Amino acid sequence: MKKPVMLVLAAALTLLACGKPAPLSEPKADPLKIESHLRFLADDLLEGRDTGSRGHEIASLYITEQFRALGLKGAAADGGYYQQVPLRKALLVPGSAKLSFQFADKTEELSYPQQFFTGPSLQQTSVALSAPMVFVGYGLVSDAFALNDYAGLDVAGKVVVMLAGLPASLPSEERAYLGSMKTEFAAERGAVGILTVHTPQQEQTRPYANSLLYLNTPSMTWLNEAGEPGRGFAQLKGSAYLHPDAAKALFAASGKVLDEIFQQLEQDAMPQGFALNGIVNLQSESSHQSISSPNVLALLPGSDPTLKHEVVVLSAHSDHIGLANDLRTSDKVNNGAMDNAAGTAILLETARLFAALPETPKRSVLFVALTGEEKGLLGADYFARNPPLAIEKLVANVNLDMPVLLYPFADLIAFGANHSTLGDVVASAAAKEGIKLSADPMPEQAIFTRSDHFRLVQQGVPAVFLMTGFTSQDPTQDGGKIWGSFFAKHYHKPSDDIPSLERDYGPIRYDAGAVFTNINFNIALDVANTAQRPLWRKQSFFTGVFGRPDNSEQ
């Protein structure tokens, strides 16, 4: 018994002689643990983890028990891990969609879906809309870009007719955000319906015929405490999408030539609005089903008496798109290995690193596995509107969605890095792993506005969305080409599974997943331990829209 005691004393004397304690080692990600999580979440038994499905419930239970095993606390309102999201699923009743234009001398019936299509209504089971119409150009409003397509127009109680798409002159992310606001702009001005006109520009990027492939797709929304849709506007009684040939007759009845308006779009001009002659009649029937699906919330409480009341949010969506209807293949499971079992696996491994820290960070860290991303960022929107603590206490969000672990990435993309000081934190964390931070390689896609983090951005929280860059550390591989190949061949298909991906690209790079995890961990650790919370950049468009005095550069 004497020898161990002497060894302990010797070690203590050595530390005293050095004058300072040995440095605490920082935990590192384990590729095998990432592989284990990914293999489970992408297994056929989970049947594609569709929102509200048994497969997604199994995934949520797995994630919960991983968090529990790490000693993380449940962070939902009831103290548990599940934030149940009440949902409404709507389907259009076959044969119920009808649209006609009633002019002074005739009524013109449009054929479905060749001349128009419409989706199920999330607000009501029966649509019977009849109202006059007003053309509103693109239907945009922005003081920052001196836009107001509603100027001088009275649309109260009327159906607005707007052009699909957006002016090319606007910056991509700002353009995408304004495009997502079209419905809200119309509702704010008293419109009761929306007709969207397909344009030649849209035909080049998303042909009208392609949209018809999704006619039977259900719509979904989350419900508030009153059982009403949490997003959308009850006053908007209906909407439809028009083929340009059908729209030409509508404009001709008002003495206008739609092709001339299309020519203005070619010159990137902003068409002026005007009242249209006639009445539009739109009818449809929808069936509604109530379901629910959980966000999984787990908390590592902070150590600082003041800062522990603030939270760094790390997120990834755990849902995918479920079973496929493609008759061309016997494989019906959309496994979602990269989208987003990979992101969820990295989130779980990041949680393990935080749980293994020898010293608890000053701020609290909240881990969130979100549902309903594939249905329109529904789980994220519900979480952002119903956070477990005041939204002002959420200081930052780092989101993971579809890290493509098919090559040893040499650079990282952080969508939104230019909008807040989080960009500097990401660059520093990536550099620790020998990874550089690259600019958005596809700005035309406006990806910053298209994943879960953006719902928190809309509530004023600075956020970044991390993705593997397009450069590979292996000179024999073209990372951008592999990423593009994955997106074209496997994205939202049954072949986003481990066997198919390994057949096409070789072994999944779980080692790259570990690098990605270390970066994610160090971003959050930096934010959690730094006194100054991340700030929206003064020059960012989104600062003016969503920023607050407490989290924006002055």
PDB file of C-alpha atoms in Angstrom, residues 178-337:
ATOM      1  CA  LEU A 178     -38.290  38.639 -49.664  1.00  0.00           C
ATOM      2  CA  GLY A 179     -39.664  35.819 -51.801  1.00  0.00           C
ATOM      3  CA  SER A 180     -40.662  33.906 -48.676  1.00  0.00           C
ATOM      4  CA  MET A 181     -42.554  36.992 -47.495  1.00  0.00           C
ATOM      5  CA  LYS A 182     -44.846  37.353 -50.518  1.00  0.00           C
ATOM      6  CA  THR A 183     -47.805  35.724 -48.810  1.00  0.00           C
ATOM      7  CA  GLU A 184     -47.378  37.881 -45.714  1.00  0.00           C
ATOM      8  CA  PHE A 185     -47.144  41.069 -47.785  1.00  0.00           C
ATOM      9  CA  ALA A 186     -50.441  40.192 -49.468  1.00  0.00           C
ATOM     10  CA  ALA A 187     -52.194  39.294 -46.210  1.00  0.00           C
ATOM     11  CA  GLU A 188     -51.020  42.456 -44.462  1.00  0.00           C
ATOM     12  CA  ARG A 189     -52.755  44.494 -47.139  1.00  0.00           C
ATOM     13  CA  GLY A 190     -56.052  42.670 -46.864  1.00  0.00           C
ATOM     14  CA  ALA A 191     -55.894  40.253 -49.801  1.00  0.00           C
ATOM     15  CA  VAL A 192     -58.139  37.167 -49.573  1.00  0.00           C
ATOM     16  CA  GLY A 193     -56.340  34.972 -52.109  1.00  0.00           C
ATOM     17  CA  ILE A 194     -53.249  34.637 -54.302  1.00  0.00           C
ATOM     18  CA  LEU A 195     -52.797  33.552 -57.921  1.00  0.00           C
ATOM     19  CA  THR A 196     -49.192  33.045 -59.013  1.00  0.00           C
ATOM     20  CA  VAL A 197     -48.273  33.210 -62.699  1.00  0.00           C
ATOM     21  CA  HIS A 198     -45.576  30.900 -64.061  1.00  0.00           C
ATOM     22  CA  THR A 199     -42.972  32.867 -66.056  1.00  0.00           C
ATOM     23  CA  PRO A 200     -40.457  31.992 -68.795  1.00  0.00           C
ATOM     24  CA  GLN A 201     -37.658  32.552 -66.275  1.00  0.00           C
ATOM     25  CA  GLN A 202     -39.218  30.034 -63.901  1.00  0.00           C
ATOM     26  CA  GLU A 203     -39.659  27.564 -66.756  1.00  0.00           C
ATOM     27  CA  GLN A 204     -35.874  27.543 -67.225  1.00  0.00           C
ATOM     28  CA  THR A 205     -35.156  26.638 -63.602  1.00  0.00           C
ATOM     29  CA  ARG A 206     -38.314  24.758 -62.528  1.00  0.00           C
ATOM     30  CA  PRO A 207     -40.504  23.684 -65.462  1.00  0.00           C
ATOM     31  CA  TYR A 208     -44.254  23.774 -64.913  1.00  0.00           C
ATOM     32  CA  ALA A 209     -44.451  20.047 -65.726  1.00  0.00           C
ATOM     33  CA  ASN A 210     -42.015  19.224 -62.909  1.00  0.00           C
ATOM     34  CA  SER A 211     -44.336  20.776 -60.349  1.00  0.00           C
ATOM     35  CA  LEU A 212     -47.083  18.361 -61.380  1.00  0.00           C
ATOM     36  CA  LEU A 213     -45.004  15.488 -59.964  1.00  0.00           C
ATOM     37  CA  TYR A 214     -45.876  16.749 -56.465  1.00  0.00           C
ATOM     38  CA  LEU A 215     -49.625  17.244 -56.875  1.00  0.00           C
ATOM     39  CA  ASN A 216     -50.552  14.558 -54.345  1.00  0.00           C
ATOM     40  CA  THR A 217     -48.047  15.658 -51.736  1.00  0.00           C
ATOM     41  CA  PRO A 218     -49.642  16.482 -48.373  1.00  0.00           C
ATOM     42  CA  SER A 219     -49.110  19.851 -46.730  1.00  0.00           C
ATOM     43  CA  MET A 220     -48.340  20.223 -43.052  1.00  0.00           C
ATOM     44  CA  THR A 221     -48.287  22.942 -40.404  1.00  0.00           C
ATOM     45  CA  TRP A 222     -47.881  23.164 -36.659  1.00  0.00           C
ATOM     46  CA  LEU A 223     -50.841  24.146 -34.508  1.00  0.00           C
ATOM     47  CA  ASN A 224     -50.996  26.685 -31.699  1.00  0.00           C
ATOM     48  CA  GLU A 225     -52.753  26.186 -28.345  1.00  0.00           C
ATOM     49  CA  ALA A 226     -56.085  27.095 -29.940  1.00  0.00           C
ATOM     50  CA  GLY A 227     -55.648  24.326 -32.512  1.00  0.00           C
ATOM     51  CA  GLU A 228     -55.091  26.847 -35.328  1.00  0.00           C
ATOM     52  CA  PRO A 229     -52.228  26.831 -37.858  1.00  0.00           C
ATOM     53  CA  GLY A 230     -49.159  28.490 -36.375  1.00  0.00           C
ATOM     54  CA  ARG A 231     -48.084  29.765 -39.785  1.00  0.00           C
ATOM     55  CA  GLY A 232     -50.283  31.154 -42.515  1.00  0.00           C
ATOM     56  CA  PHE A 233     -53.169  33.602 -42.609  1.00  0.00           C
ATOM     57  CA  ALA A 234     -56.785  32.621 -42.092  1.00  0.00           C
ATOM     58  CA  GLN A 235     -58.023  35.536 -44.212  1.00  0.00           C
ATOM     59  CA  LEU A 236     -56.305  34.052 -47.287  1.00  0.00           C
ATOM     60  CA  LYS A 237     -59.064  31.724 -48.445  1.00  0.00           C
ATOM     61  CA  GLY A 238     -57.257  30.095 -51.329  1.00  0.00           C
ATOM     62  CA  SER A 239     -54.352  30.128 -53.776  1.00  0.00           C
ATOM     63  CA  ALA A 240     -53.462  28.614 -57.123  1.00  0.00           C
ATOM     64  CA  TYR A 241     -50.602  28.494 -59.613  1.00  0.00           C
ATOM     65  CA  LEU A 242     -51.333  29.426 -63.251  1.00  0.00           C
ATOM     66  CA  HIS A 243     -49.780  28.186 -66.465  1.00  0.00           C
ATOM     67  CA  PRO A 244     -48.804  31.265 -68.531  1.00  0.00           C
ATOM     68  CA  ASP A 245     -51.177  30.304 -71.370  1.00  0.00           C
ATOM     69  CA  ALA A 246     -54.099  30.424 -68.934  1.00  0.00           C
ATOM     70  CA  ALA A 247     -52.872  33.716 -67.490  1.00  0.00           C
ATOM     71  CA  LYS A 248     -52.619  35.319 -70.944  1.00  0.00           C
ATOM     72  CA  ALA A 249     -56.392  35.171 -71.357  1.00  0.00           C
ATOM     73  CA  LEU A 250     -56.851  36.808 -67.955  1.00  0.00           C
ATOM     74  CA  PHE A 251     -54.589  39.724 -68.849  1.00  0.00           C
ATOM     75  CA  ALA A 252     -56.074  40.033 -72.338  1.00  0.00           C
ATOM     76  CA  ALA A 253     -59.527  40.554 -70.790  1.00  0.00           C
ATOM     77  CA  SER A 254     -58.090  43.681 -69.167  1.00  0.00           C
ATOM     78  CA  GLY A 255     -56.486  44.945 -72.375  1.00  0.00           C
ATOM     79  CA  LYS A 256     -53.008  43.866 -71.322  1.00  0.00           C
ATOM     80  CA  VAL A 257     -50.452  41.637 -73.042  1.00  0.00           C
ATOM     81  CA  LEU A 258     -48.735  39.230 -70.670  1.00  0.00           C
ATOM     82  CA  ASP A 259     -45.827  38.680 -73.084  1.00  0.00           C
ATOM     83  CA  GLU A 260     -44.986  42.388 -72.786  1.00  0.00           C
ATOM     84  CA  ILE A 261     -44.773  41.994 -69.020  1.00  0.00           C
ATOM     85  CA  PHE A 262     -42.535  38.969 -69.511  1.00  0.00           C
ATOM     86  CA  GLN A 263     -40.293  41.126 -71.727  1.00  0.00           C
ATOM     87  CA  GLN A 264     -39.919  43.578 -68.848  1.00  0.00           C
ATOM     88  CA  LEU A 265     -38.667  40.703 -66.722  1.00  0.00           C
ATOM     89  CA  GLU A 266     -35.995  39.933 -69.316  1.00  0.00           C
ATOM     90  CA  GLN A 267     -34.721  43.476 -68.774  1.00  0.00           C
ATOM     91  CA  ASP A 268     -34.923  43.020 -64.985  1.00  0.00           C
ATOM     92  CA  ALA A 269     -37.575  45.738 -64.806  1.00  0.00           C
ATOM     93  CA  MET A 270     -40.284  45.872 -62.151  1.00  0.00           C
ATOM     94  CA  PRO A 271     -43.746  45.615 -63.797  1.00  0.00           C
ATOM     95  CA  GLN A 272     -46.328  48.028 -62.454  1.00  0.00           C
ATOM     96  CA  GLY A 273     -49.532  46.714 -60.926  1.00  0.00           C
ATOM     97  CA  PHE A 274     -53.100  47.404 -61.999  1.00  0.00           C
ATOM     98  CA  ALA A 275     -56.657  46.202 -61.397  1.00  0.00           C
ATOM     99  CA  LEU A 276     -57.775  43.250 -63.521  1.00  0.00           C
ATOM    100  CA  ASN A 277     -61.234  42.846 -65.005  1.00  0.00           C
ATOM    101  CA  GLY A 278     -63.381  39.933 -63.941  1.00  0.00           C
ATOM    102  CA  ILE A 279     -63.918  37.682 -60.957  1.00  0.00           C
ATOM    103  CA  VAL A 280     -61.952  34.568 -60.053  1.00  0.00           C
ATOM    104  CA  ASN A 281     -63.789  31.559 -58.628  1.00  0.00           C
ATOM    105  CA  LEU A 282     -61.680  28.943 -56.852  1.00  0.00           C
ATOM    106  CA  GLN A 283     -63.015  25.816 -55.167  1.00  0.00           C
ATOM    107  CA  SER A 284     -61.380  22.829 -53.500  1.00  0.00           C
ATOM    108  CA  GLU A 285     -61.837  20.308 -50.702  1.00  0.00           C
ATOM    109  CA  SER A 286     -59.152  19.121 -48.289  1.00  0.00           C
ATOM    110  CA  SER A 287     -58.992  16.392 -45.672  1.00  0.00           C
ATOM    111  CA  HIS A 288     -57.289  17.146 -42.355  1.00  0.00           C
ATOM    112  CA  GLN A 289     -55.494  14.798 -39.975  1.00  0.00           C
ATOM    113  CA  SER A 290     -54.050  15.706 -36.558  1.00  0.00           C
ATOM    114  CA  ILE A 291     -50.665  14.203 -35.683  1.00  0.00           C
ATOM    115  CA  SER A 292     -47.711  15.128 -33.503  1.00  0.00           C
ATOM    116  CA  SER A 293     -43.949  14.709 -33.669  1.00  0.00           C
ATOM    117  CA  PRO A 294     -41.242  15.579 -31.126  1.00  0.00           C
ATOM    118  CA  ASN A 295     -38.334  17.944 -31.058  1.00  0.00           C
ATOM    119  CA  VAL A 296     -35.792  16.442 -28.648  1.00  0.00           C
ATOM    120  CA  LEU A 297     -34.237  18.998 -26.268  1.00  0.00           C
ATOM    121  CA  ALA A 298     -31.318  18.351 -23.896  1.00  0.00           C
ATOM    122  CA  LEU A 299     -29.410  20.875 -21.766  1.00  0.00           C
ATOM    123  CA  LEU A 300     -25.925  21.110 -20.316  1.00  0.00           C
ATOM    124  CA  PRO A 301     -26.337  23.818 -17.636  1.00  0.00           C
ATOM    125  CA  GLY A 302     -23.643  26.482 -17.558  1.00  0.00           C
ATOM    126  CA  SER A 303     -21.345  27.222 -14.621  1.00  0.00           C
ATOM    127  CA  ASP A 304     -21.243  31.018 -14.497  1.00  0.00           C
ATOM    128  CA  PRO A 305     -23.782  32.523 -12.067  1.00  0.00           C
ATOM    129  CA  THR A 306     -24.901  35.089 -14.662  1.00  0.00           C
ATOM    130  CA  LEU A 307     -24.057  33.608 -18.062  1.00  0.00           C
ATOM    131  CA  LYS A 308     -25.616  30.208 -17.282  1.00  0.00           C
ATOM    132  CA  HIS A 309     -29.002  31.823 -17.923  1.00  0.00           C
ATOM    133  CA  GLU A 310     -27.978  32.332 -21.557  1.00  0.00           C
ATOM    134  CA  VAL A 311     -27.935  29.449 -24.031  1.00  0.00           C
ATOM    135  CA  VAL A 312     -25.961  28.380 -27.096  1.00  0.00           C
ATOM    136  CA  VAL A 313     -28.224  26.278 -29.341  1.00  0.00           C
ATOM    137  CA  LEU A 314     -26.788  23.386 -31.373  1.00  0.00           C
ATOM    138  CA  SER A 315     -29.297  21.857 -33.787  1.00  0.00           C
ATOM    139  CA  ALA A 316     -29.819  19.261 -36.504  1.00  0.00           C
ATOM    140  CA  HIS A 317     -33.005  17.847 -37.979  1.00  0.00           C
ATOM    141  CA  SER A 318     -33.677  14.181 -37.304  1.00  0.00           C
ATOM    142  CA  ASP A 319     -36.551  13.673 -39.778  1.00  0.00           C
ATOM    143  CA  HIS A 320     -36.365  12.686 -43.437  1.00  0.00           C
ATOM    144  CA  ILE A 321     -38.964  12.023 -46.143  1.00  0.00           C
ATOM    145  CA  GLY A 322     -40.092   8.489 -45.354  1.00  0.00           C
ATOM    146  CA  LEU A 323     -41.068   5.883 -47.930  1.00  0.00           C
ATOM    147  CA  ALA A 324     -40.812   6.433 -51.690  1.00  0.00           C
ATOM    148  CA  ASN A 325     -43.580   6.004 -54.274  1.00  0.00           C
ATOM    149  CA  ASP A 326     -41.182   5.445 -57.179  1.00  0.00           C
ATOM    150  CA  LEU A 327     -42.391   2.385 -59.121  1.00  0.00           C
ATOM    151  CA  ARG A 328     -39.058   2.142 -60.932  1.00  0.00           C
ATOM    152  CA  THR A 329     -37.262   0.654 -57.924  1.00  0.00           C
ATOM    153  CA  SER A 330     -37.967  -1.976 -55.283  1.00  0.00           C
ATOM    154  CA  ASP A 331     -36.083   0.081 -52.689  1.00  0.00           C
ATOM    155  CA  LYS A 332     -38.803   2.185 -51.036  1.00  0.00           C
ATOM    156  CA  VAL A 333     -36.925   3.540 -48.007  1.00  0.00           C
ATOM    157  CA  ASN A 334     -35.507   7.059 -48.220  1.00  0.00           C
ATOM    158  CA  ASN A 335     -32.845   6.385 -45.588  1.00  0.00           C
ATOM    159  CA  GLY A 336     -31.431   9.911 -45.436  1.00  0.00           C
ATOM    160  CA  ALA A 337     -27.897   8.848 -44.496  1.00  0.00           C
TER     161      ALA A 337
END
